[in-house]
Amino acid sequence: PLLPPKAASSFLLHTFGIMRLAAALSLSLLAGASGRKKWWENAEPDDTLGCGKCKVAVMRLLVPFPKGCAGSNGTVIKSTAADRAASAYCESLFPPKMKRQCVVYSFGVDNNLDFDKAMLARKDPAGVPIGCRVMSFDPFCCGAAHVLATNHQFAPVGLATYDGLMEAGTEQGNVSFPVFTLRTLMSSNEDPKLDALRLKVSSALEWKGLKNLINLGTIQEIRQLSLNLQFKDEDMWEEYRLILTSLRAAGFVPFYVAKQPQASYLQVQEGSFQLYSSYEVAYGNVNVR
């Protein structure tokens, strides 16, 4: 049920505990394999490579490996949108039910809650519900802060490398909207770890956000990633390669990769592997114990 404006404001402040930003966040903003390695296992190409070879390196970094999800290739989540590929998650990377409830954060939902709902609907082999607690975030969809279902909350905020306000582009009407770092959100919700993090990584700012999670070490507090990856900027291929290489170095191995239905072929191929402009990728953190 949708909360009234006053309740929505209280809900957001209670959820995030960001009292020092309360005055700035007005209700108007809230509404508005063993043996010798194969070529695709080389995750650390030379930093001096040119753009063309950067694309090849990115393609190699997107080859899925079973080690990313022990015991399976992941559980596929059927897409309800014609322009979205199916996503996936790794069941073995969730904690046992008797230990604690799993926690999932999902950013940039863009009116598509397939992943979020699948996390809520998880069941054990016997069919017993073991759904996660899910937090969904998007400053440009879905209204004010409200409860979507039991264990599922929504808040109209964005993810950034700082806490405060961000100016939106012309597509969003040049408005300001509240943003927080992942560490701030986790801390205010008393979540020391995340069992899954869903992100849309498309714009330069969103790629910078992923890079920030890696550089600050926050990525090590996450057991698995579900990423909507988009390679839009021809000038960023070196950056794309560096970020994905750093992600691999941090222990994140892709176990599921699917190109998006509307993805463009980028004229890069090696063996049976081809590079496209956008993907759905699921990563497992092999450093998880």
XYZ file of N, CA and C in Angstrom, residues 3 28 40 44 46 53 88 99 101 120 123 129 140 162 188 248 259:
51
model
N 2.070 4.834 1.021
C 1.999 5.617 2.246
C 1.656 7.065 1.939
N 8.854 16.701 -1.947
C 8.731 16.880 -3.395
C 9.778 16.073 -4.124
N 40.285 -17.647 -22.598
C 39.271 -16.799 -21.949
C 39.436 -16.722 -20.441
N 43.732 -10.683 -16.816
C 44.590 -9.552 -16.529
C 45.413 -9.161 -17.749
N 47.340 -6.730 -20.531
C 48.251 -5.592 -20.379
C 47.494 -4.268 -20.402
N 41.802 -4.243 -28.668
C 42.158 -5.339 -27.780
C 41.461 -5.225 -26.427
N 19.686 -14.141 -13.219
C 19.964 -15.399 -12.518
C 20.565 -15.119 -11.151
N 20.443 -20.001 9.919
C 21.479 -19.072 10.348
C 20.951 -17.649 10.414
N 18.144 -14.629 7.938
C 17.410 -14.333 6.708
C 18.344 -13.646 5.716
N 12.171 -12.669 -3.036
C 11.127 -12.818 -2.028
C 10.509 -14.204 -2.055
N 12.353 -20.686 -2.236
C 11.902 -21.811 -1.420
C 13.013 -22.846 -1.320
N 9.001 -21.793 2.154
C 9.443 -20.434 1.823
C 10.664 -20.012 2.641
N 13.339 7.387 -9.913
C 12.498 7.840 -11.021
C 11.341 6.914 -11.352
N 28.677 9.311 -2.901
C 28.571 10.257 -1.787
C 27.125 10.298 -1.317
N 22.937 2.099 7.936
C 21.714 2.611 8.538
C 20.650 1.536 8.684
N 37.076 -9.009 -11.260
C 37.584 -10.385 -11.239
C 38.668 -10.542 -10.180
N 23.119 -12.126 -23.432
C 23.011 -10.826 -24.093
C 21.569 -10.359 -24.073
